CSV table of C-alpha atoms in Angstrom, one decimal:
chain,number,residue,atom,x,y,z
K,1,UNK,CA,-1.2,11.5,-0.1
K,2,UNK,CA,2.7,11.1,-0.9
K,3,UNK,CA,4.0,8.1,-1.8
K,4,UNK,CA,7.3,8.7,0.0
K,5,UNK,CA,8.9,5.1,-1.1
K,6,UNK,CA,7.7,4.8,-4.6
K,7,UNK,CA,11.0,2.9,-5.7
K,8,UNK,CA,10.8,0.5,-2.8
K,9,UNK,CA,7.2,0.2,-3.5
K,10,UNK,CA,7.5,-0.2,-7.2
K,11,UNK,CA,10.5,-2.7,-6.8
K,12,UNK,CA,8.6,-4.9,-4.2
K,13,UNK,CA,5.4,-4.9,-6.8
K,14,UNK,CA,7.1,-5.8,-9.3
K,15,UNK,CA,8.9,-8.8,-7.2
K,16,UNK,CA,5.4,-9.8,-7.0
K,17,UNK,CA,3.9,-9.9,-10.5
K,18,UNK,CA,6.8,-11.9,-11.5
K,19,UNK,CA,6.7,-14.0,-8.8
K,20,UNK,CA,2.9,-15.0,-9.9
K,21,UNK,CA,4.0,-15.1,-13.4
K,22,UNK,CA,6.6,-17.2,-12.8
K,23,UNK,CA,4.1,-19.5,-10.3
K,24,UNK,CA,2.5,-20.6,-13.5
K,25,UNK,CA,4.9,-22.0,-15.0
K,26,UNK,CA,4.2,-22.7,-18.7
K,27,UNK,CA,0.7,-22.1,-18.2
K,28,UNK,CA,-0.3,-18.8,-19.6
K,29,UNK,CA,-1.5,-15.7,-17.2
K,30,UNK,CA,-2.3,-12.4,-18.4
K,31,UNK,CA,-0.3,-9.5,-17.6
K,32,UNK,CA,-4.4,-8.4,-16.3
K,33,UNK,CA,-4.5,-11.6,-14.1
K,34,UNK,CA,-1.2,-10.8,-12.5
K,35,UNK,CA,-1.5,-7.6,-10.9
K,36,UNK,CA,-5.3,-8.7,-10.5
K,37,UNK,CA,-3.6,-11.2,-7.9
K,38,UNK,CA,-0.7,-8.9,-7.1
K,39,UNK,CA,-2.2,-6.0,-5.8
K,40,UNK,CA,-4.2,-8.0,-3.4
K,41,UNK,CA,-0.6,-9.6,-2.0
K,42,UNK,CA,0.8,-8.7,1.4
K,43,UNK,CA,3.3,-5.9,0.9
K,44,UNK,CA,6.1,-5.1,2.9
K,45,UNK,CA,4.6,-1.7,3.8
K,46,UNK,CA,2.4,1.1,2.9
K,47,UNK,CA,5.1,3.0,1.4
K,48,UNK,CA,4.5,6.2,3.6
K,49,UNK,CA,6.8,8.3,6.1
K,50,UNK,CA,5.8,9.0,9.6
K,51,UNK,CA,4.6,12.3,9.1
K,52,UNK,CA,2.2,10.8,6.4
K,53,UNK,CA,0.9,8.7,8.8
K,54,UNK,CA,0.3,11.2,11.3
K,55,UNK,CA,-1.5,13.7,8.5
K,56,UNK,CA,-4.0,10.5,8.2
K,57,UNK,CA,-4.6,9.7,11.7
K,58,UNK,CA,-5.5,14.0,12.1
K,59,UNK,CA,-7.6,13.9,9.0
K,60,UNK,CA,-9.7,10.8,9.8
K,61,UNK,CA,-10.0,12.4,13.3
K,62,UNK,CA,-11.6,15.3,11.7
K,63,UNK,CA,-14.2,13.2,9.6
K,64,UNK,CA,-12.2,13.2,6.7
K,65,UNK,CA,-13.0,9.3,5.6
K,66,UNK,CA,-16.6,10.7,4.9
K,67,UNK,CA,-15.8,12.9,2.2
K,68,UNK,CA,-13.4,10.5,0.4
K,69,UNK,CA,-14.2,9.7,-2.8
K,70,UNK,CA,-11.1,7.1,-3.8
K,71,UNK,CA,-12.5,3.5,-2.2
K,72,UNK,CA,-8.7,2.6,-2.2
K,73,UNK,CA,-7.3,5.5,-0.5
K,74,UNK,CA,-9.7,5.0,2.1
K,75,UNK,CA,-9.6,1.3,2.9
K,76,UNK,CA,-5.8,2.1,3.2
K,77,UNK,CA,-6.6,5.1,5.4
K,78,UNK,CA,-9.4,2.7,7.6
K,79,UNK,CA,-6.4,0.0,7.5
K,80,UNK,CA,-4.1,2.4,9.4
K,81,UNK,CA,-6.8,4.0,11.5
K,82,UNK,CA,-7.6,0.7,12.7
K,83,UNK,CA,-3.6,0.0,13.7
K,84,UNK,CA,-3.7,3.2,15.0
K,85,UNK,CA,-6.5,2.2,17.4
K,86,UNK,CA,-5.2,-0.9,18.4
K,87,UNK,CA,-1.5,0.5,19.2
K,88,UNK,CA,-2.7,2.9,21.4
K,89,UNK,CA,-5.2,0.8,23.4
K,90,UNK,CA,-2.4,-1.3,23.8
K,91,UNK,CA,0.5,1.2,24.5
K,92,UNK,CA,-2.0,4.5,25.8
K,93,UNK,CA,1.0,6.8,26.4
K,94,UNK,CA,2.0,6.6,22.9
K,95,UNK,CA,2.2,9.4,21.2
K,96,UNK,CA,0.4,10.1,17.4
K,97,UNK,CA,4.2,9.8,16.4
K,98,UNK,CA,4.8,7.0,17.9
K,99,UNK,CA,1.7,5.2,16.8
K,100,UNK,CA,3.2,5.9,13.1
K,101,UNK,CA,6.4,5.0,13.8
K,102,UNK,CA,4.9,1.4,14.8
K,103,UNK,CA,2.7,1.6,11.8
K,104,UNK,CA,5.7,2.4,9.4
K,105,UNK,CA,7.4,-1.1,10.5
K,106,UNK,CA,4.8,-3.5,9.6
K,107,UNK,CA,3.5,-5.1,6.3
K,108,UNK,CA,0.7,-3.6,4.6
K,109,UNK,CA,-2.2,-6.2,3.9
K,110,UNK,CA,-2.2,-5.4,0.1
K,111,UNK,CA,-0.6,-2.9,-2.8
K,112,UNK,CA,-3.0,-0.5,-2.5
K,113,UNK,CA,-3.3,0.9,-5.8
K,114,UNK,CA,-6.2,0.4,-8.8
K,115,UNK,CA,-6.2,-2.5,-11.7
K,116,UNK,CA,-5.9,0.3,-14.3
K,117,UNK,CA,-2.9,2.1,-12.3
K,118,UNK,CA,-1.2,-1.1,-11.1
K,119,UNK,CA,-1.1,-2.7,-14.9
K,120,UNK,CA,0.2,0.3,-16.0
K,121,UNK,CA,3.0,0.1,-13.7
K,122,UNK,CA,4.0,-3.2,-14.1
K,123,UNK,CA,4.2,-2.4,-17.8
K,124,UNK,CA,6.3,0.6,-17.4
K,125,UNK,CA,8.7,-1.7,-14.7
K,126,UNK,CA,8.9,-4.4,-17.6
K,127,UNK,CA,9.9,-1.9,-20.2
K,128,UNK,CA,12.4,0.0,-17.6
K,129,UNK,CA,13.8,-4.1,-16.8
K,130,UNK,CA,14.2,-4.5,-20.7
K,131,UNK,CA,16.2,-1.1,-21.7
């Protein structure tokens, strides 16, 4: 999968953790807790282009959610499966194209990356904030 709006992506995660941080005032939160909390946040997208989202819609099509082996990558891909679904029982002469251009406007339920790869991100945005 291509992450197609990594800067947006990493700009609106890092809104987040220090948003949290910033929630707690004086009280003390690891940098752990915070993108524990943050990664489950509502994000403004899934970071993806169109074409991305039609490559997903063809490869769960073709059974490819079986043979996944990243539980992230495919509760994101079941995420937009499921909009996928629901667009084009609503709108059936929608296209796959169209679908994804639907799916590209909305908010993504959560950040969908790990504990591990999201800390180390919001350690890498700090230190890019600080230099």
């Amino acid at each position: 999968m291509e992450l197609y709006f990594k800067k947006e992506r990493d700009k609106d995660f890092f809104a987040v953790c220090e948003s949290i941080r910033k929630e707690h005032g004086t009280t003390y939160i690891s940098s752990e807790n915070i993108v524990k909390k943050a990664i489950y946040h509502e994000a403004e997208s899934f970071y993806l282009n169109t074409k991305v989202y039609s490559r997903i819609i063809n490869k769960i099509r073709c059974g490819a959610l079986d043979k996944m082996r990243n539980p992230i990558k495919k509760i994101m891909y079941l995420e937009i499966w499921k909009r996928y679904l629901h667009i084009k029982r609503e709108n059936p002469s929608f296209s796959m194209t169209d679908c994804a251009r639907v799916i590209s406007a909305q908010p993504a339920p959560r950040f969908y990356m790990n504990e591990k790869s999201a800390l180390n991100l919001y350690y890498d945005l700090i230190k890019a904030k600080h230099t």
